[in-house]
PDB file of C-alpha atoms in Angstrom:
ATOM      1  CA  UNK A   1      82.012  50.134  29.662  1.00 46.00           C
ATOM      2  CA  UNK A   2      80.702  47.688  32.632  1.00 62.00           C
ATOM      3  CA  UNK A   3      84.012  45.815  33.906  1.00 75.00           C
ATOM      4  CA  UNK A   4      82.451  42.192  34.668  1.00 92.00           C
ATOM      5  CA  UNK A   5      84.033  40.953  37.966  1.00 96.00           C
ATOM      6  CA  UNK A   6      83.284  37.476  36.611  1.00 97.00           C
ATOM      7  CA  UNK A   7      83.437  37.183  32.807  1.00 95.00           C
ATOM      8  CA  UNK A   8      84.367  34.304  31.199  1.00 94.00           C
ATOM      9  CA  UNK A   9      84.139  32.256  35.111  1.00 98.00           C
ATOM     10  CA  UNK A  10      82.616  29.342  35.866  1.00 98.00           C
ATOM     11  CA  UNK A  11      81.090  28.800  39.450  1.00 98.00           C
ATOM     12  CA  UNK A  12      79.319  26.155  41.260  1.00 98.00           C
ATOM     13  CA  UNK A  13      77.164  26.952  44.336  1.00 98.00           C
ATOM     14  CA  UNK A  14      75.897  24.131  46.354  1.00 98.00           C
ATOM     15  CA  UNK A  15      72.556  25.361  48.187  1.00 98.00           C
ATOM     16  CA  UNK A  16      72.097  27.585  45.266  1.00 97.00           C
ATOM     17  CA  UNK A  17      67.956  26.904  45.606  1.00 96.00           C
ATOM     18  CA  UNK A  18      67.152  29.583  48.275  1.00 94.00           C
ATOM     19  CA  UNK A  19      68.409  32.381  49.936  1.00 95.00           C
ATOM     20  CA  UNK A  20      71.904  33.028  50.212  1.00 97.00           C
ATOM     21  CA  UNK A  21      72.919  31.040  47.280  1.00 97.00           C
ATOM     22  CA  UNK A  22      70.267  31.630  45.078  1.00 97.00           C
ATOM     23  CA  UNK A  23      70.878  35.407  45.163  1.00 97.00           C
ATOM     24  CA  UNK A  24      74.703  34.769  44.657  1.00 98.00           C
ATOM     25  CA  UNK A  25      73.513  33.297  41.468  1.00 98.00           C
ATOM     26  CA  UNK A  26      72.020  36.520  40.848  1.00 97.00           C
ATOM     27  CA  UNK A  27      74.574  38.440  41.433  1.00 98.00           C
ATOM     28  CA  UNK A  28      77.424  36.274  39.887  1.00 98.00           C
ATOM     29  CA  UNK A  29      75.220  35.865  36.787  1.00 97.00           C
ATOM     30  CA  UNK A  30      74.885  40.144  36.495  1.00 96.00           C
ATOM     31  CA  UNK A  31      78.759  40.373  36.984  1.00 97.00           C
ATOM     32  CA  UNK A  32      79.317  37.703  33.674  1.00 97.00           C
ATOM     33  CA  UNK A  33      79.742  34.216  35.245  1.00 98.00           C
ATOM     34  CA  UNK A  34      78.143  30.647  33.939  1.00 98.00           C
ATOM     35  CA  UNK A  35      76.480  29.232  37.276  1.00 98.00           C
ATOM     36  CA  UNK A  36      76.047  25.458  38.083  1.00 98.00           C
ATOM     37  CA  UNK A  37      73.447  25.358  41.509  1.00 98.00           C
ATOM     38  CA  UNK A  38      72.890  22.464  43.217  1.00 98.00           C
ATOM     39  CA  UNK A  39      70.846  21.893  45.504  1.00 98.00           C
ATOM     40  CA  UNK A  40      68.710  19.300  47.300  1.00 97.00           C
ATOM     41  CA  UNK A  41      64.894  20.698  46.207  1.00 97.00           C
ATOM     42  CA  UNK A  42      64.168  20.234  42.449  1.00 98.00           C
ATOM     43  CA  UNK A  43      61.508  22.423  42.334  1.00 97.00           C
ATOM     44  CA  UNK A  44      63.572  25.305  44.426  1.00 96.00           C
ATOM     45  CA  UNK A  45      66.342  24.724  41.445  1.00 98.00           C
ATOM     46  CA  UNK A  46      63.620  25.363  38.863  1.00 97.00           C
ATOM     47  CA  UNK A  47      62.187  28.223  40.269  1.00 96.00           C
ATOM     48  CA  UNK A  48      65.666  29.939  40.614  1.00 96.00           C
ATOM     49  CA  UNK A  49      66.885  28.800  37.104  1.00 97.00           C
ATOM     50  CA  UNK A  50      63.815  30.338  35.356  1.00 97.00           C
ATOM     51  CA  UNK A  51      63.914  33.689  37.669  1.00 96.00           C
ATOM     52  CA  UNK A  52      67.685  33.791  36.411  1.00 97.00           C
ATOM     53  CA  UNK A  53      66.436  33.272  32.529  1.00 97.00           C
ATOM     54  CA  UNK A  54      63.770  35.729  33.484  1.00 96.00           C
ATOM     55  CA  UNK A  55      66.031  38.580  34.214  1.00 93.00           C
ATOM     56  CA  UNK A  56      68.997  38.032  31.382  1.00 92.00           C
ATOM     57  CA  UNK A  57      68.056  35.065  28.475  1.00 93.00           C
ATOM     58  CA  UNK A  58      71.660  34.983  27.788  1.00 93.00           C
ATOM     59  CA  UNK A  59      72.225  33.887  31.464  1.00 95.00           C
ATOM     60  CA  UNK A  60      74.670  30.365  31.144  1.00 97.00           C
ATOM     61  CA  UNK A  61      72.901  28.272  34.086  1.00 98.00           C
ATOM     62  CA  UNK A  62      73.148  24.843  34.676  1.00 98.00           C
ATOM     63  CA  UNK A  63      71.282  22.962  37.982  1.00 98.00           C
ATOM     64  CA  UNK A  64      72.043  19.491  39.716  1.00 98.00           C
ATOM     65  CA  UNK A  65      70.052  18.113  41.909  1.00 98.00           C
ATOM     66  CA  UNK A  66      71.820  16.581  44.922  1.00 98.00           C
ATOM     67  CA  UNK A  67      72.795  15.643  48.448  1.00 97.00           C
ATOM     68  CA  UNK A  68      75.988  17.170  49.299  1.00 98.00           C
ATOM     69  CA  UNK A  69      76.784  14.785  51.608  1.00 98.00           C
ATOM     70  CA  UNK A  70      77.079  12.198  48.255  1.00 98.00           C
ATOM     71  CA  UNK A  71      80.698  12.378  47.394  1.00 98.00           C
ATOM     72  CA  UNK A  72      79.510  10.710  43.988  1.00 98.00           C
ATOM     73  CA  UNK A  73      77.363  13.631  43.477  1.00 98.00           C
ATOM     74  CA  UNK A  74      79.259  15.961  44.088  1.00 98.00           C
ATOM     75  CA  UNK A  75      82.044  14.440  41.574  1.00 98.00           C
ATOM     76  CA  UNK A  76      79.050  14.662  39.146  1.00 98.00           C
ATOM     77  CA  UNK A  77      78.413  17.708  39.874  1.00 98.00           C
ATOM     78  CA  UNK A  78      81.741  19.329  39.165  1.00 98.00           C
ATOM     79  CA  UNK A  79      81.577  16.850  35.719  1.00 98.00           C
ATOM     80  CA  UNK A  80      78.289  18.764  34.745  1.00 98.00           C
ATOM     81  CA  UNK A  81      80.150  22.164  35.089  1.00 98.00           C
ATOM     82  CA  UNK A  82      83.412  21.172  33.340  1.00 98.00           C
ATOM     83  CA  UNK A  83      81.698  19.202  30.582  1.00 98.00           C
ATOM     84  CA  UNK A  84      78.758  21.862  29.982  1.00 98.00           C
ATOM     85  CA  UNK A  85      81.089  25.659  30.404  1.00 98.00           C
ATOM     86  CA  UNK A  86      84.103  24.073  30.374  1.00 97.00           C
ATOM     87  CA  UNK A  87      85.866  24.778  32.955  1.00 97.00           C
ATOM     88  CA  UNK A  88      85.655  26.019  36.969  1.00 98.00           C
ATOM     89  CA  UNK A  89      86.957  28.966  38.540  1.00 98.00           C
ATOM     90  CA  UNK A  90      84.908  29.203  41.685  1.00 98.00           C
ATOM     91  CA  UNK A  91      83.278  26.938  44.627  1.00 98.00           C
ATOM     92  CA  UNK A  92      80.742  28.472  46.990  1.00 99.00           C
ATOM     93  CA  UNK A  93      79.909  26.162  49.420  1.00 98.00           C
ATOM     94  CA  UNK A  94      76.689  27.558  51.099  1.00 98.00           C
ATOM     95  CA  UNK A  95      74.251  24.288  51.768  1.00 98.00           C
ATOM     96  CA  UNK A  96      73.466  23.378  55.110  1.00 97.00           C
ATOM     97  CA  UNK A  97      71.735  21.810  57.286  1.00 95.00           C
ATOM     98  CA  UNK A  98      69.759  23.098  60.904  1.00 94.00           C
ATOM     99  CA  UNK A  99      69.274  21.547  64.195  1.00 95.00           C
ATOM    100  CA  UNK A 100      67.579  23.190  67.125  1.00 95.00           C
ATOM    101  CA  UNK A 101      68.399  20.598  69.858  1.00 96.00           C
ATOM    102  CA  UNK A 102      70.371  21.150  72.837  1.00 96.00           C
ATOM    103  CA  UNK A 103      73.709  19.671  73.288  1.00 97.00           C
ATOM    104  CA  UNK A 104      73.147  17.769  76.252  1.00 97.00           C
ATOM    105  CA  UNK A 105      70.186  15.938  74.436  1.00 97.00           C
ATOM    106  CA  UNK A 106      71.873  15.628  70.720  1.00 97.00           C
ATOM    107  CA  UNK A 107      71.827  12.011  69.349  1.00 98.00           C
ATOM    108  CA  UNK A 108      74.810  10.507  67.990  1.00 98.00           C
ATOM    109  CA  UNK A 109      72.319  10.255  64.588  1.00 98.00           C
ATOM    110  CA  UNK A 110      71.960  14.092  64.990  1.00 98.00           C
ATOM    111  CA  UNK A 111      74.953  14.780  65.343  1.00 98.00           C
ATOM    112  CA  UNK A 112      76.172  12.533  62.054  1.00 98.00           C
ATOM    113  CA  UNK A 113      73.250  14.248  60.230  1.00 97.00           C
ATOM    114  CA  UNK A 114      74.879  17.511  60.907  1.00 98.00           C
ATOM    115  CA  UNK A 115      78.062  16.554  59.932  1.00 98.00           C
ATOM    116  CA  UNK A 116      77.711  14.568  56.799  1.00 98.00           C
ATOM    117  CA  UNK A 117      76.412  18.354  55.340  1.00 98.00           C
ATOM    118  CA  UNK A 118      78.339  21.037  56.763  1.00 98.00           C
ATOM    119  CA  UNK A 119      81.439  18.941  56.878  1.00 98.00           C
ATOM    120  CA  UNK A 120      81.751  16.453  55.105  1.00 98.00           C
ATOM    121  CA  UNK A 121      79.153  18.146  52.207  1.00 98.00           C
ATOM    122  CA  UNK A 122      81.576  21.242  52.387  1.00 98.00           C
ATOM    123  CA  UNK A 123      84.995  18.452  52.364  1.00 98.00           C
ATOM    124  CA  UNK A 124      83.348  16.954  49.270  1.00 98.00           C
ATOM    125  CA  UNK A 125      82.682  19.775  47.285  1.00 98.00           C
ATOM    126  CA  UNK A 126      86.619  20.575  47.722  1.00 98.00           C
ATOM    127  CA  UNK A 127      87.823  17.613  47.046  1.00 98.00           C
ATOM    128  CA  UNK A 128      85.904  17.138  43.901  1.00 98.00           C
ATOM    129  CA  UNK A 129      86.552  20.541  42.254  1.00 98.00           C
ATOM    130  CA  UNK A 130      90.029  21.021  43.560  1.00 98.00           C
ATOM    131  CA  UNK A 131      91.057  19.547  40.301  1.00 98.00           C
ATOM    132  CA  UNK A 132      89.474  21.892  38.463  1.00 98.00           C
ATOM    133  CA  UNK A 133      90.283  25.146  40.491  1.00 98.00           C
ATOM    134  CA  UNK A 134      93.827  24.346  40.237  1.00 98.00           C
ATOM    135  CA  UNK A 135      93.593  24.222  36.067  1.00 96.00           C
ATOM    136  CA  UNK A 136      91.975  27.454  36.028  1.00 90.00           C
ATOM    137  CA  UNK A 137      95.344  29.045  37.682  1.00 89.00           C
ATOM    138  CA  UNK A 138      93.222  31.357  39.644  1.00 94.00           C
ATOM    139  CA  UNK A 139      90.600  29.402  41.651  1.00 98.00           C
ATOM    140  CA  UNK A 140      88.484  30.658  44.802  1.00 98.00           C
ATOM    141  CA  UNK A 141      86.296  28.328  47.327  1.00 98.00           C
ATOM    142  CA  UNK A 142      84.377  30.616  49.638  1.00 99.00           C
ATOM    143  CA  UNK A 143      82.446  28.725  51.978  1.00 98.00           C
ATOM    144  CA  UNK A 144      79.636  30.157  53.709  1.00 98.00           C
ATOM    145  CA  UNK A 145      79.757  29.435  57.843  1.00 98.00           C
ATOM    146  CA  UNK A 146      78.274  31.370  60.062  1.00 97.00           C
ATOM    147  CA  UNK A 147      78.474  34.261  62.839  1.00 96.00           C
ATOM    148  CA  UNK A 148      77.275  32.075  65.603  1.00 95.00           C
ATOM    149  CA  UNK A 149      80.627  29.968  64.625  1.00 97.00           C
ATOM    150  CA  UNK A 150      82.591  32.706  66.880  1.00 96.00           C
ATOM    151  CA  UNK A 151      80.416  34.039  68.728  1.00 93.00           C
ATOM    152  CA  UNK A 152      77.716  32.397  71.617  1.00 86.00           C
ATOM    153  CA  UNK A 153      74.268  31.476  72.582  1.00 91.00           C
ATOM    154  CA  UNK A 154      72.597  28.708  72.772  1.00 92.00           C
ATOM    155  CA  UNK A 155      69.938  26.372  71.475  1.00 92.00           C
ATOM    156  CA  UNK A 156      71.835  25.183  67.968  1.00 95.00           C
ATOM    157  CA  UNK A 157      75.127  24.187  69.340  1.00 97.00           C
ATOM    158  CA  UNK A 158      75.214  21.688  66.411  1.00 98.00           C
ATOM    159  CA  UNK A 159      74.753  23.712  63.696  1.00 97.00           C
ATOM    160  CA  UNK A 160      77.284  26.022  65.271  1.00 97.00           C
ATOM    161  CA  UNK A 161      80.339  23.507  66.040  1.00 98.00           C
ATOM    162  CA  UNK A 162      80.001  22.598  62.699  1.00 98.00           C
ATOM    163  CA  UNK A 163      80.216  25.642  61.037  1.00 98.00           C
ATOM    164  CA  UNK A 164      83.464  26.688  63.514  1.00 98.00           C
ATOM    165  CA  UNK A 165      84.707  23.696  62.058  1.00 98.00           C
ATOM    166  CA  UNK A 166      84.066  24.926  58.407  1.00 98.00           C
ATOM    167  CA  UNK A 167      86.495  27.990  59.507  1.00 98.00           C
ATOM    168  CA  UNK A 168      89.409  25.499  60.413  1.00 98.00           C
ATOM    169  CA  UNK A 169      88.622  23.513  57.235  1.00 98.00           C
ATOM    170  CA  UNK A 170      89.175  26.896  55.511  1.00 98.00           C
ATOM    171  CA  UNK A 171      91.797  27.874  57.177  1.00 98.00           C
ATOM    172  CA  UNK A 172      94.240  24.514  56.410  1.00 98.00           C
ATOM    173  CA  UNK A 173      93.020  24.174  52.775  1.00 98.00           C
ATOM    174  CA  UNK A 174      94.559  27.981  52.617  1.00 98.00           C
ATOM    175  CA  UNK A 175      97.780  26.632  53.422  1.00 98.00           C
ATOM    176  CA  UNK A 176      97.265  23.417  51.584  1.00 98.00           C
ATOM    177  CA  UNK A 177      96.489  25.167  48.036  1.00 98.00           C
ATOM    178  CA  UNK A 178      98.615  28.404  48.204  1.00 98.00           C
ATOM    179  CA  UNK A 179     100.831  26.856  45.541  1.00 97.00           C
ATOM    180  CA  UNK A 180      98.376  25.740  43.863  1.00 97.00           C
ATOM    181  CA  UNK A 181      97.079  28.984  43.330  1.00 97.00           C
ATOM    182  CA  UNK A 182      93.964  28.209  44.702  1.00 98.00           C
ATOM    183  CA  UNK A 183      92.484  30.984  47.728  1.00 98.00           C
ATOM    184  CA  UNK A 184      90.068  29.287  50.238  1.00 98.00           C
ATOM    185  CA  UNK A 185      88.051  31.992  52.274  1.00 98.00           C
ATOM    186  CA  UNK A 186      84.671  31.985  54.357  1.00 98.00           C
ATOM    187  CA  UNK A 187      82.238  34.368  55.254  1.00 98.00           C
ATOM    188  CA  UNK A 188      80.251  34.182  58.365  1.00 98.00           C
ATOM    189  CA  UNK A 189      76.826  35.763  58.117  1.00 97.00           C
ATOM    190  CA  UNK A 190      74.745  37.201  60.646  1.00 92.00           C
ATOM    191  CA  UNK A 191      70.687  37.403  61.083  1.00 88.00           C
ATOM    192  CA  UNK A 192      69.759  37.042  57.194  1.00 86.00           C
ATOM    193  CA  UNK A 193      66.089  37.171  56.388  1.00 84.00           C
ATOM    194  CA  UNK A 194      66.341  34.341  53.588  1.00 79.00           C
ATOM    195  CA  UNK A 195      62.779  32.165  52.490  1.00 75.00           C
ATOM    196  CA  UNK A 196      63.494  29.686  55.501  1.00 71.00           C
ATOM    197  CA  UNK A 197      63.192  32.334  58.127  1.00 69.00           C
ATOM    198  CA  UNK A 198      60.093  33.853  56.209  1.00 72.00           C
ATOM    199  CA  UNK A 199      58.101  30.295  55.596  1.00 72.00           C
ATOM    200  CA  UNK A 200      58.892  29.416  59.014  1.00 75.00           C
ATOM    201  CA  UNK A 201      57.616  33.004  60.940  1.00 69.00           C
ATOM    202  CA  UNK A 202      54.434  32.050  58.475  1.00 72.00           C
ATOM    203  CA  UNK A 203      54.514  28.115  59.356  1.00 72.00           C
ATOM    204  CA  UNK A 204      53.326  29.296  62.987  1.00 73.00           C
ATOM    205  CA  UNK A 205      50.893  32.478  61.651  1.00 76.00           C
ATOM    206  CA  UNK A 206      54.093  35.373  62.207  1.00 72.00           C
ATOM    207  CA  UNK A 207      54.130  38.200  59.608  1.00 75.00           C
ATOM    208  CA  UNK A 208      57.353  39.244  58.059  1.00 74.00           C
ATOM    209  CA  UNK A 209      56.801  42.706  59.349  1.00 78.00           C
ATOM    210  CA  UNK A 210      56.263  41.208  62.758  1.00 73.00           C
ATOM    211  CA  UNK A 211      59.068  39.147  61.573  1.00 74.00           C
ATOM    212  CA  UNK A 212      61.796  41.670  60.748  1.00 73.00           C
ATOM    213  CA  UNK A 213      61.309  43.340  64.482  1.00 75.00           C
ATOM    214  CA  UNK A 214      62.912  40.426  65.990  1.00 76.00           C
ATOM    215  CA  UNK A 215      66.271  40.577  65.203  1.00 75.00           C
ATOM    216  CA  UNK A 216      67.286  44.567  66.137  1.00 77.00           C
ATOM    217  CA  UNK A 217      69.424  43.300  69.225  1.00 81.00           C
ATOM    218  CA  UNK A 218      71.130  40.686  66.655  1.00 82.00           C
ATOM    219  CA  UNK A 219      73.786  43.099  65.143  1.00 88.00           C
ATOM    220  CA  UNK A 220      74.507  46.833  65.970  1.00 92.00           C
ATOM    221  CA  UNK A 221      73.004  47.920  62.640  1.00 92.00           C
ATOM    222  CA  UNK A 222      69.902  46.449  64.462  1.00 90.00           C
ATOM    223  CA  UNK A 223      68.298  44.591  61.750  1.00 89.00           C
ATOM    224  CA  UNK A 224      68.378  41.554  59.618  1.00 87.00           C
ATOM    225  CA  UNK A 225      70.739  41.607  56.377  1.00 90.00           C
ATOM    226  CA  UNK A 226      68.953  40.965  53.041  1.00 92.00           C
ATOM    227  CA  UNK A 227      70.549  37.758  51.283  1.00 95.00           C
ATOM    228  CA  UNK A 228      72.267  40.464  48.609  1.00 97.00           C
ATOM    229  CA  UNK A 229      73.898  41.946  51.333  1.00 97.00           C
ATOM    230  CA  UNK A 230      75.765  38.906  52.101  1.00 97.00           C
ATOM    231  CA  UNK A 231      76.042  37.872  48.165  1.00 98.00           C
ATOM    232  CA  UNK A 232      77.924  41.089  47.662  1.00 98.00           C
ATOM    233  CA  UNK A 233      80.987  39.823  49.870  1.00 98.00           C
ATOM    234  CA  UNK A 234      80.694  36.670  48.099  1.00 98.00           C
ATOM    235  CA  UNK A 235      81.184  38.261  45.161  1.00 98.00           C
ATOM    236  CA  UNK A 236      84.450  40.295  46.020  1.00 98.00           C
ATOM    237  CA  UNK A 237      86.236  37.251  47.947  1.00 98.00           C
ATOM    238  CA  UNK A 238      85.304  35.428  44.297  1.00 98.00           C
ATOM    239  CA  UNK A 239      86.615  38.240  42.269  1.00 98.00           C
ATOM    240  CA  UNK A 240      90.114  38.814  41.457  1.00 96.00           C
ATOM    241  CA  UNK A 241      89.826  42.074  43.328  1.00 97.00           C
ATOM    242  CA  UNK A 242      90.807  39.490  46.368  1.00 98.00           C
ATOM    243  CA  UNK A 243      93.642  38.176  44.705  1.00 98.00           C
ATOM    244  CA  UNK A 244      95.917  38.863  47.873  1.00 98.00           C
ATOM    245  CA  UNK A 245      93.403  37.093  50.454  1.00 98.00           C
ATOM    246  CA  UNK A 246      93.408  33.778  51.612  1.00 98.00           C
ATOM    247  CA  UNK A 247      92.756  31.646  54.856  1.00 98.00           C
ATOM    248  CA  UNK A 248      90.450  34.560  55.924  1.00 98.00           C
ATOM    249  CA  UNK A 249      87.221  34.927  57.758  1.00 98.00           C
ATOM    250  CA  UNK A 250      84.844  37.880  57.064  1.00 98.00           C
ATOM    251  CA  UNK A 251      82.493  38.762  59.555  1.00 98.00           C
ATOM    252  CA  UNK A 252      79.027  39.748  57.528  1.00 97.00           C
ATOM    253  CA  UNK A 253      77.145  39.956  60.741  1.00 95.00           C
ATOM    254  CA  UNK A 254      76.110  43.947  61.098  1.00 94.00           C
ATOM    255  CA  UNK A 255      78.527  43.979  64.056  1.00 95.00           C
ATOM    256  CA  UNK A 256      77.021  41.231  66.143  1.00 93.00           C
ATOM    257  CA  UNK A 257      80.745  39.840  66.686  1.00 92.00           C
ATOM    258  CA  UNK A 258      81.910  42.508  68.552  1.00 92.00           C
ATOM    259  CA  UNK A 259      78.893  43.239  70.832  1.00 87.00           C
TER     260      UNK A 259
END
């Protein structure tokens, strides 16, 4: 008999319209959870929700369409889950936001842009389903940052402080909800080829065969990482088979950490 690494869970996954989160949906649907996804981009949610109905019509899904960085929203959010599944085991906080601009020529308005999503979106997502997580006794928040977060280069300094500050967010609320029984993790992928990297090679006329040559001096594996392959780690740090981690970071980057 299948063991289901999620039966009977509940999980919300904020971003949960694309890429990384859309194929934890996948994957956390297969292994028995009910899913709530918001995200930002109705239609995204729609196409996701039907492509999880497609595959299993027993699949429990539930979508919200939101800004993280509403704290309202993301209360309502959490409501949806609890009042629809009724309860809520697991947080993934994977939405973000992008900026390409250098640091010497970031606006204060980009820089509170960046911040009111992959801080304070990520803060308010916690704060509103802390409740929750702590009822269900065994509760797991894996938030998604990134490997640039540790690592250098240059070009989206933004987007990277702010996901080195999602690590030290992480990192406290470990200590903060150990009694609680609550285990706060992240995961910081590498190069991932997920729809935004595809539509935007094809935005300026690039193939995704031209595409996928691009990254092979990104990671030692020398290629980009499907979204499954980061999913899969989601997964386990979601799973009670990581009952005995918390406060870590997980390095999904092929190696590009240590190169």
């Amino acid at each position: 008999m299948q063991r289901l690494r999620l039966r009977d869970k509940v999980a919300l996954i904020t971003g949960g319209g694309g890429g990384i989160g859309a194929a934890t949906a996948r994957i956390f649907c297969d292994e028995g959870a009910a899913v709530v996804l918001v995200d930002a981009n109705a239609q995204a949610l729609a196409k996701i929700c039907d492509d999880l109905l497609s595959r299993n019509s027993e699949a429990r899904v539930q979508t919200y369409v939101a800004d993280v960085a509403s704290a309202d929203q993301a209360t309502a959010a959490v409501e949806l889950a609890t009042r629809t599944f009724g309860r809520l085991d697991v947080l993934v906080n994977n939405a973000a936001m992008r900026n390409y601009s250098a640091l010497a020529d970031a606006t204060p308005e980009e820089w509170q842009s960046m911040v009111s999503v992959n801080l304070v979106g990520t803060s308010n997502y916690c704060k509103a389903a802390l409740p929750r997580l702590r009822v269900a006794g065994a509760g797991s928040i894996v938030n998604v940052s990134s490997c640039y977060a540790v690592t250098g280069r240059k070009g989206m300094g933004l987007y990277d402080a702010t996901k080195a500050g999602m690590l030290a967010m992480t990192r406290t609320l470990a200590f903060e909800e150990a009694d609680q029984g609550v285990r706060v993790n992240a995961i910081c992928p590498g190069s991932t080829l997920t729809d935004f990297h595809v539509n935007r090679a094809n935005a300026v006329g690039k193939s995704v065969e031209v595409l996928k040559t691009q990254r092979q001096d990104t990671s030692l594996i020398g290629r980009w990482a499907t979204p499954e392959e980061v999913a899969w780690p989601i997964l386990w740090l979601a799973s009670d088979e990581a009952s005995f981690i918390t406060g870590t970071t997980l390095m999904v980057d092929g190696g590009l950490s240590i190169m």
